[in-house]
Short mmCIF file of C-alpha atoms and ligand atoms in Angstrom, two decimals:
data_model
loop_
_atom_site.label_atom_id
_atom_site.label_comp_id
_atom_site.label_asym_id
_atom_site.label_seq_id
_atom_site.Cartn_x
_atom_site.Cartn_y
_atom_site.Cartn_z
CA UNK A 98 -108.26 57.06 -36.10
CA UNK A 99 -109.21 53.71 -34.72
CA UNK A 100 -105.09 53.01 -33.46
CA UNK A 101 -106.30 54.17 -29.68
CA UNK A 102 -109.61 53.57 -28.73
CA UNK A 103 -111.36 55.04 -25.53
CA UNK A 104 -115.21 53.43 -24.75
CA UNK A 105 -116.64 55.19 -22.61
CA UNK A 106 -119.78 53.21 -21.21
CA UNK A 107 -123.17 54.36 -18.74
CA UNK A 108 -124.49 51.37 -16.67
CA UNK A 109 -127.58 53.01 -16.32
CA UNK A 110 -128.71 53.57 -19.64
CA UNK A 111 -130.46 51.06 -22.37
CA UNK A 112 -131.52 48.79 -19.38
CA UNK A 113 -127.79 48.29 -17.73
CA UNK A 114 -126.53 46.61 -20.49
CA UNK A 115 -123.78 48.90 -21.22
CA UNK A 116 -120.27 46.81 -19.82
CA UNK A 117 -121.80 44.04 -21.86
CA UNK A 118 -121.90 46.40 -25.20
CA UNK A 119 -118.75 47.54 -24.57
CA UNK A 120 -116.91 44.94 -24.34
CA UNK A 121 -118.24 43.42 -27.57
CA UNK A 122 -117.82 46.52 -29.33
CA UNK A 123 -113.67 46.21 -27.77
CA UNK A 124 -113.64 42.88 -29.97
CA UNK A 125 -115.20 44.20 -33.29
CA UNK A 126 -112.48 47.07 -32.74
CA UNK A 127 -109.64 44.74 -32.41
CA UNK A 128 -110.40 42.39 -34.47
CA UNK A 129 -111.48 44.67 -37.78
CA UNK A 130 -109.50 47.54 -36.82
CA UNK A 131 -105.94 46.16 -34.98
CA UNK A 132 -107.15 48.78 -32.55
CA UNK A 133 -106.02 49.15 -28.78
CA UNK A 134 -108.96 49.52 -26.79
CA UNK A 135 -109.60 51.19 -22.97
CA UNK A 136 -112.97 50.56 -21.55
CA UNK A 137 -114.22 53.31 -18.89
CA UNK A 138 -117.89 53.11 -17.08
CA UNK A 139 -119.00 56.36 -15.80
CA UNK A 140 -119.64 56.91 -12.25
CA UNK A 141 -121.20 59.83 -12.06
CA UNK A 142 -122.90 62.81 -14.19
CA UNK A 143 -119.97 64.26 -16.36
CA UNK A 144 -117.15 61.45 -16.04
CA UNK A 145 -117.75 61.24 -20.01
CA UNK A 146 -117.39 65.20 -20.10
CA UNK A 147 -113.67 64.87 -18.04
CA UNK A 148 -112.87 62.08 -19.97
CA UNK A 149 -113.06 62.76 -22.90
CA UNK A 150 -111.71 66.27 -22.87
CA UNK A 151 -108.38 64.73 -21.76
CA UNK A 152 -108.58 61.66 -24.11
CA UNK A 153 -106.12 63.40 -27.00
CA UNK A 154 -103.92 64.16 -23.95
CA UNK A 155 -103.69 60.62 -22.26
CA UNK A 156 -102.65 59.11 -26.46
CA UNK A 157 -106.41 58.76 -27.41
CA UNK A 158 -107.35 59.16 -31.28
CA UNK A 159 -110.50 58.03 -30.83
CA UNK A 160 -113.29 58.31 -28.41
CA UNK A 161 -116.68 56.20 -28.73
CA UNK A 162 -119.30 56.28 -25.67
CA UNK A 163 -122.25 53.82 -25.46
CA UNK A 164 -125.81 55.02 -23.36
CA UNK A 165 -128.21 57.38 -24.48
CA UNK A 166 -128.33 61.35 -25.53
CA UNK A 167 -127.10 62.45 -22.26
CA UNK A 168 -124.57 60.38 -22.04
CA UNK A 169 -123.21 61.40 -26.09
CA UNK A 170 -124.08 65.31 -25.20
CA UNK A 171 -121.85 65.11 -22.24
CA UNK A 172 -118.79 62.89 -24.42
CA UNK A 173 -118.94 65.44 -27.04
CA UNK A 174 -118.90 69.05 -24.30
CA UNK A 175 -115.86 67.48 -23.40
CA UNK A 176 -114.45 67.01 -26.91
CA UNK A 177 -115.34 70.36 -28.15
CA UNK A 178 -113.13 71.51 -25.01
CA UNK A 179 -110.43 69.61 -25.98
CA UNK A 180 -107.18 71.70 -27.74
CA UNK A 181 -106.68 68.74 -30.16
CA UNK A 182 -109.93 66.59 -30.71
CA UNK A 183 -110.32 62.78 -31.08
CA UNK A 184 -113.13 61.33 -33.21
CA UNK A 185 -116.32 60.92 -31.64
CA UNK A 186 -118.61 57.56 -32.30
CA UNK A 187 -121.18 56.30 -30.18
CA UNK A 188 -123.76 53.22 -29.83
CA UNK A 189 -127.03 54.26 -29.24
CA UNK A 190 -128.57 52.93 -26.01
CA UNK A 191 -131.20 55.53 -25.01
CA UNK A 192 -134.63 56.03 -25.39
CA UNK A 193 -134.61 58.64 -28.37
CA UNK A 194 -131.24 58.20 -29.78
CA UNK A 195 -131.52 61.02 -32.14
CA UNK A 196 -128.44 62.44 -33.00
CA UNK A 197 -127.79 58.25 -34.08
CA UNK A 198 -131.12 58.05 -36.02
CA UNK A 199 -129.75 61.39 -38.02
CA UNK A 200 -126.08 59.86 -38.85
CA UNK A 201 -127.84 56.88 -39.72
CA UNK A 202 -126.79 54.49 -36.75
CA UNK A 203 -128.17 51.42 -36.04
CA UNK A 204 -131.54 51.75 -33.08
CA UNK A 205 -130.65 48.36 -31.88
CA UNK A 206 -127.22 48.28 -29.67
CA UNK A 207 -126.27 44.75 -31.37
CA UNK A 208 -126.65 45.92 -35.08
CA UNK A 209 -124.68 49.38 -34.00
CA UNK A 210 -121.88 47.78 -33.01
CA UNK A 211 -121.91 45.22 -35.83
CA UNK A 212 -121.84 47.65 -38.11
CA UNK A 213 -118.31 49.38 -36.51
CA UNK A 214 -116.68 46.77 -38.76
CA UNK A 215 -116.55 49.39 -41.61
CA UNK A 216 -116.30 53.16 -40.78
CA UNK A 217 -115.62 56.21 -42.56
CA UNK A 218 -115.29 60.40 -40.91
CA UNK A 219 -117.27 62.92 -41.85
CA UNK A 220 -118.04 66.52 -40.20
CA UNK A 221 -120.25 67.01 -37.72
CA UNK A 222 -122.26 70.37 -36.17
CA UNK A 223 -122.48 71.33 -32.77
CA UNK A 224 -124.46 74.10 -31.08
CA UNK A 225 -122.93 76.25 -28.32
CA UNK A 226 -125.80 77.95 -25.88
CA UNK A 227 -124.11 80.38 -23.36
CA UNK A 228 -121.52 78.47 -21.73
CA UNK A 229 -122.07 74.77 -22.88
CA UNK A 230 -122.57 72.29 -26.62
CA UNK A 231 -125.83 70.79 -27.58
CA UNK A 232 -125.92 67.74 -30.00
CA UNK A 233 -129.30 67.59 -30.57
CA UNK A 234 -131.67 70.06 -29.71
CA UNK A 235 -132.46 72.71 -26.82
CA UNK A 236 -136.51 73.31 -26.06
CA UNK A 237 -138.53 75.49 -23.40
CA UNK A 238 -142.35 75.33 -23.26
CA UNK A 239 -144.57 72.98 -20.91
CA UNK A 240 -144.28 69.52 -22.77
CA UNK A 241 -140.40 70.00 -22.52
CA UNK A 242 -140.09 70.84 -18.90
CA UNK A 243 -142.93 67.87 -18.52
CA UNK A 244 -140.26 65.12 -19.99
CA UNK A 245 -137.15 66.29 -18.24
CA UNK A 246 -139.12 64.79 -15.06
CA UNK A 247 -139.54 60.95 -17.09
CA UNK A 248 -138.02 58.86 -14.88
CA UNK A 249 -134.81 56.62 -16.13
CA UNK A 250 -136.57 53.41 -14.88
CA UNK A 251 -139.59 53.97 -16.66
CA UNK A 252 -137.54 54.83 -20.01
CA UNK A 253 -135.85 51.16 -19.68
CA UNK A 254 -139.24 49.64 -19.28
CA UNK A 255 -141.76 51.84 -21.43
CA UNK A 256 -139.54 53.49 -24.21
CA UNK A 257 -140.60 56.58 -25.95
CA UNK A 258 -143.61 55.62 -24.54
CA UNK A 259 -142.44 56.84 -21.23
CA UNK A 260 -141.44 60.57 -23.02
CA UNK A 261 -145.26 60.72 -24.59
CA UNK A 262 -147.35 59.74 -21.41
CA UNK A 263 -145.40 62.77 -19.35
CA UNK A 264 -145.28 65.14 -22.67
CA UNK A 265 -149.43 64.39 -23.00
CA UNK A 266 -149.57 65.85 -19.38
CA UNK A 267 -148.59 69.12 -20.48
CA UNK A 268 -150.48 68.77 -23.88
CA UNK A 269 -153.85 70.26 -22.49
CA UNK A 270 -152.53 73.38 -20.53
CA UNK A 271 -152.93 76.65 -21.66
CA UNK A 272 -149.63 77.97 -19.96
CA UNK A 273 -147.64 79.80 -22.61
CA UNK A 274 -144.45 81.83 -22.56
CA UNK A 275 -144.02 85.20 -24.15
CA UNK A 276 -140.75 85.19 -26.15
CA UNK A 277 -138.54 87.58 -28.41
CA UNK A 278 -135.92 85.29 -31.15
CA UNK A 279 -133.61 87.51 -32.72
CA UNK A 280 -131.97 86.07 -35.48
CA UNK A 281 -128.16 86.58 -36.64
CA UNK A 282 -129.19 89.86 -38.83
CA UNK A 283 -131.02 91.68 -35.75
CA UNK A 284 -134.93 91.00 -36.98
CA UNK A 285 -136.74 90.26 -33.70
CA UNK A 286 -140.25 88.09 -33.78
CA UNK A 287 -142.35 88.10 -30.28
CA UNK A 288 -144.35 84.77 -29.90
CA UNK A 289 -146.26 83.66 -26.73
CA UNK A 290 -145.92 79.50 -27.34
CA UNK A 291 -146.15 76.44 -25.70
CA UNK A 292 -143.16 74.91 -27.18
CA UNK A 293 -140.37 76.56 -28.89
CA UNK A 294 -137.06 74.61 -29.92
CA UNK A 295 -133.92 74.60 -31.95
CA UNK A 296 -132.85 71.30 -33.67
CA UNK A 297 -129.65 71.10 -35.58
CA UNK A 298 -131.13 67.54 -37.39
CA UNK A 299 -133.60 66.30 -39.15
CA UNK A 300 -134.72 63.96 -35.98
CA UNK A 301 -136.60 65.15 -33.17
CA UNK A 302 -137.65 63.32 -30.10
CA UNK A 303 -137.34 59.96 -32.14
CA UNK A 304 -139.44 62.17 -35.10
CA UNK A 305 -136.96 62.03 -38.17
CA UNK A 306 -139.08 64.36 -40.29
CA UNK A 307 -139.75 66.77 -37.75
CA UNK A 308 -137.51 69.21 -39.24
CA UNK A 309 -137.51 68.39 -43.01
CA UNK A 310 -134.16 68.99 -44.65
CA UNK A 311 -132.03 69.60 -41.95
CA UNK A 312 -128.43 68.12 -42.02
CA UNK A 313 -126.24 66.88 -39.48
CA UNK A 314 -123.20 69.51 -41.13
CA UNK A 315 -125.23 72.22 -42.79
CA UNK A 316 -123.73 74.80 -40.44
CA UNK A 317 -127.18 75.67 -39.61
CA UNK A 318 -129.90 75.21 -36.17
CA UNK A 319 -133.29 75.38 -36.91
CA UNK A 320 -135.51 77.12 -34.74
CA UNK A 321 -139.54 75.90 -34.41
CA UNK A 322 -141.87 77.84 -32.67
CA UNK A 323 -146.04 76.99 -31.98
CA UNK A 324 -148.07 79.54 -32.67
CA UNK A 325 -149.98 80.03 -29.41
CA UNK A 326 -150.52 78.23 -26.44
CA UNK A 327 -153.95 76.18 -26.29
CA UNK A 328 -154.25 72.66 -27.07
CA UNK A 329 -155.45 73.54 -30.17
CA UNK A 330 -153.03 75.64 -31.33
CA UNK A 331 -150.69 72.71 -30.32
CA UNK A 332 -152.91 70.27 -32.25
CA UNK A 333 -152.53 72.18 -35.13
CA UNK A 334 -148.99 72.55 -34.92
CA UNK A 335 -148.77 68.87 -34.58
CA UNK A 336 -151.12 68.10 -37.72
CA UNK A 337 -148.85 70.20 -40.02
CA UNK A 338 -145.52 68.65 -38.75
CA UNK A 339 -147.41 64.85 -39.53
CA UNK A 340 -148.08 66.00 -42.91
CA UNK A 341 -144.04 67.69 -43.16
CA UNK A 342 -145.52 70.97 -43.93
CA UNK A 343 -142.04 73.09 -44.01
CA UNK A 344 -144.18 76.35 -44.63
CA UNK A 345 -147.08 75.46 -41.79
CA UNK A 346 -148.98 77.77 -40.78
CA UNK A 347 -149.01 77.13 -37.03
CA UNK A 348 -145.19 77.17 -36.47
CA UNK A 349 -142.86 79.75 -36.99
CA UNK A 350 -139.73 78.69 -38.50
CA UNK A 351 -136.35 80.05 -38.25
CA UNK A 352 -132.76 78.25 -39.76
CA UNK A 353 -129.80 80.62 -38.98
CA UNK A 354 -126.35 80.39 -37.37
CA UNK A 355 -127.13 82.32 -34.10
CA UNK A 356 -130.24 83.03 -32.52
CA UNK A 357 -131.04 85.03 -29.38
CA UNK A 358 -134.49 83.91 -27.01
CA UNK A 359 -135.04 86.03 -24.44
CA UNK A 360 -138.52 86.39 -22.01
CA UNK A 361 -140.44 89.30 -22.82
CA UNK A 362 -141.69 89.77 -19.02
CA UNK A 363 -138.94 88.23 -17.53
CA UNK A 364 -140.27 85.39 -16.25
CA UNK A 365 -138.18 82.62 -15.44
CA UNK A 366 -138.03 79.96 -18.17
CA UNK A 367 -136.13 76.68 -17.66
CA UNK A 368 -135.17 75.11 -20.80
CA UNK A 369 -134.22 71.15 -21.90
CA UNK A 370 -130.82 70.49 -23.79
CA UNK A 371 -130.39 66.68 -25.30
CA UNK A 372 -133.25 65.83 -22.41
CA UNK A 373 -131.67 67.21 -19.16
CA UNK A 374 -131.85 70.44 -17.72
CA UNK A 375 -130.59 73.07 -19.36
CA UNK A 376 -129.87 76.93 -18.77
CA UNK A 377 -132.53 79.84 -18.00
CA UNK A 378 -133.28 82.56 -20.08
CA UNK A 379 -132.02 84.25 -22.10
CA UNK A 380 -130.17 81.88 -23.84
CA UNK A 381 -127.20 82.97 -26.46
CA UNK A 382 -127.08 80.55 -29.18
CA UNK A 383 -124.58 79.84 -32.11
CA UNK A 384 -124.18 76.74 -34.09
CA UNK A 385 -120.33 75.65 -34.65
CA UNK A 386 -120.13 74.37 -38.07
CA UNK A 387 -118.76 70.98 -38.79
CA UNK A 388 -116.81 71.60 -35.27
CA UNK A 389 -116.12 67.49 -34.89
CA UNK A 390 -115.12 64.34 -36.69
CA UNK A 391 -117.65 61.89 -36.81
CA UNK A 392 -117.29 58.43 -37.27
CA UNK A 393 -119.87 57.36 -39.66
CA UNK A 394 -120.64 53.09 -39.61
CA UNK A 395 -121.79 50.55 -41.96
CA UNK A 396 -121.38 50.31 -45.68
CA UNK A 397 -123.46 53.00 -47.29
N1 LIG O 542 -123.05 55.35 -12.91
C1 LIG O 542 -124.04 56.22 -13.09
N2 LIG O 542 -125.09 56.25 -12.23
C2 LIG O 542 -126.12 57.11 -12.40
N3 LIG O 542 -126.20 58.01 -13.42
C3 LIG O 542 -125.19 58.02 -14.31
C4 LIG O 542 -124.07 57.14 -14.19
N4 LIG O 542 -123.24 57.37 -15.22
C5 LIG O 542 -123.80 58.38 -15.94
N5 LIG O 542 -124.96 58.76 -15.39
C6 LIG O 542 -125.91 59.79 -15.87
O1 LIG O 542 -127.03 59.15 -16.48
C7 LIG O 542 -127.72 60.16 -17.22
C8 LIG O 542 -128.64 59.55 -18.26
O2 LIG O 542 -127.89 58.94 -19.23
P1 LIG O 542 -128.36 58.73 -20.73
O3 LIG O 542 -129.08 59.91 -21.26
O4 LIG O 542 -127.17 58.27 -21.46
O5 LIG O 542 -129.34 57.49 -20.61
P2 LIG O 542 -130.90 57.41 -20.68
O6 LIG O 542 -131.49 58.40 -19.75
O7 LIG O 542 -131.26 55.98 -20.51
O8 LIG O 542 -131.09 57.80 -22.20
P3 LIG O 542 -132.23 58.67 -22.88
O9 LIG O 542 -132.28 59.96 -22.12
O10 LIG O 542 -131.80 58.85 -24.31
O11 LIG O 542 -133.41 57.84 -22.75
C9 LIG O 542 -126.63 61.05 -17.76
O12 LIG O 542 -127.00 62.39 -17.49
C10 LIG O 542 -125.37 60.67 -16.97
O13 LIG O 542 -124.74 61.79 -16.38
#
């Protein structure tokens, strides 16, 4: 690991800083790690998918991207495609950085790559829903479909800020969605909910105890559901997960290797993977256990 080094780099994310990053993150490489280093800054939506899926092919042993979760959801769809997979590292540059927050990465884009100096590999889970991966987390409900529309601008300027001002303007509706889970052993549980969502880490949207216990490689998702669909039910919901109530009474919860969400009426539900748009209903999902190497940073 380490010998050939691909960075793959978004200009748009963590306020077009991202060339700069790169390049210092090139020097830490050579200089701690002898490695040889190839920068690349996407162009478009899924360069860091194509890129990385041929990486191994083109002498690659390593591939680490710098921007936010979309851009380290796409890198790793295109690893997990890959016949023979590099390493995966990233520097978090988004708004949320969650996948970073749960392997213990640096928030600020200067300590990150500082801390590149010393790195060890560990195993890392990835969740497959119908035809594509998921790092972090897949959600349907109002607030979700409410932040896919935050603007990137406003991200760079406001932070999570940004995220909580268009999530509030779902907050107070009473639309709900009528759903079936079925978990791996074939028990079904119908919920009508505002916001349902699968996490396969402890952090969500920036929250690192929203699901307590979850690890990075348990070979597990874990699926949250609210209770209902009114702001209080919601307020509720959100009470219990402040005070890390694992058995709350307002949320249905769920960790299992493959779930099943389908609409009970079929309406048509859009859902939000790592913070873009994601696939309808129903969705087919089944967490790949410890499916990549990781590279892990700092001492510990
Ligand atoms: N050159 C480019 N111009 C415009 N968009 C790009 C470019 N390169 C990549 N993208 C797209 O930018 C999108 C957003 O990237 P990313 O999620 O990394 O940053 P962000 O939105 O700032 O982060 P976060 O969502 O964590 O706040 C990705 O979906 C990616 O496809």
């Amino acid at each position: 690991m380490l010998k050939n080094v691909l960075l793959i780099t978004n200009p748009v994310a963590g306020k077009g800083l991202g060339e700069k990053y790169a390049q210092k993150l090139k020097d830490v490489l050579e200089d701690y790690h002898q490695s040889n280093v190839e920068i690349k800054i996407t162009e478009e939506e899924f360069d860091a998918t194509k890129w990385s899926k041929n990486a191994t092919k083109e002498g690659f042993d390593t591939v680490i991207c710098l921007g936010g979760d979309g851009t380290v959801s796409e890198t790793v769809n295109g690893i997990i495609e890959a016949q023979d997979k590099p390493v995966f590292g990233f520097v978090p540059m988004g708004t949320v950085n969650d996948l970073g927050r749960a392997l213990g990465y640096k928030m600020n884009p200067e300590k990150a790559i500082e801390d590149f100096k010393t790195v060890s590999i560990d195993k890392l889970d990835v969740g497959k829903v119908n035809d594509r991966v998921f790092i972090n987390v897949i959600a349907l409900g109002p607030i979700a479909e409410q932040v896919m529309t935050t603007d990137s601008d406003d991200k760079n300027r406001f932070g999570v800020l940004a995220y909580v001002r268009d999530g509030m303007k779902a907050f107070f509706t009473d639309k709900g969605y009528e759903v079936r889970v079925t978990a791996s052993d074939g028990t079904t549980t119908e919920i009508k909910t505002n916001l349902l969502f699968v996490g396969l880490t402890n952090s969500i949207g920036g929250v690192e105890f929203m699901i307590p216990g979850a690890n990075y490689n348990d070979g597990k998702g874990y699926l949250s559901v609210i209770k209902g669909h009114t702001p209080i039910n919601t307020i509720r919901a959100g009470l219990e997960v402040g005070l890390s109530n694992i058995d709350a009474d307002n949320i249905f919860r769920l960790s299992d290797t493959k779930f099943k969400i389908e609409s009970i009426n079929n309406e048509s539900i859009t859902t939000n993977v790592d913070g873009d748009n994601g696939p309808e209903l129903p969705l087919e999902i089944e967490i790949l256990s410890q499916a990549i190497d990781v590279l892990i940073t700092g001492e510990s």
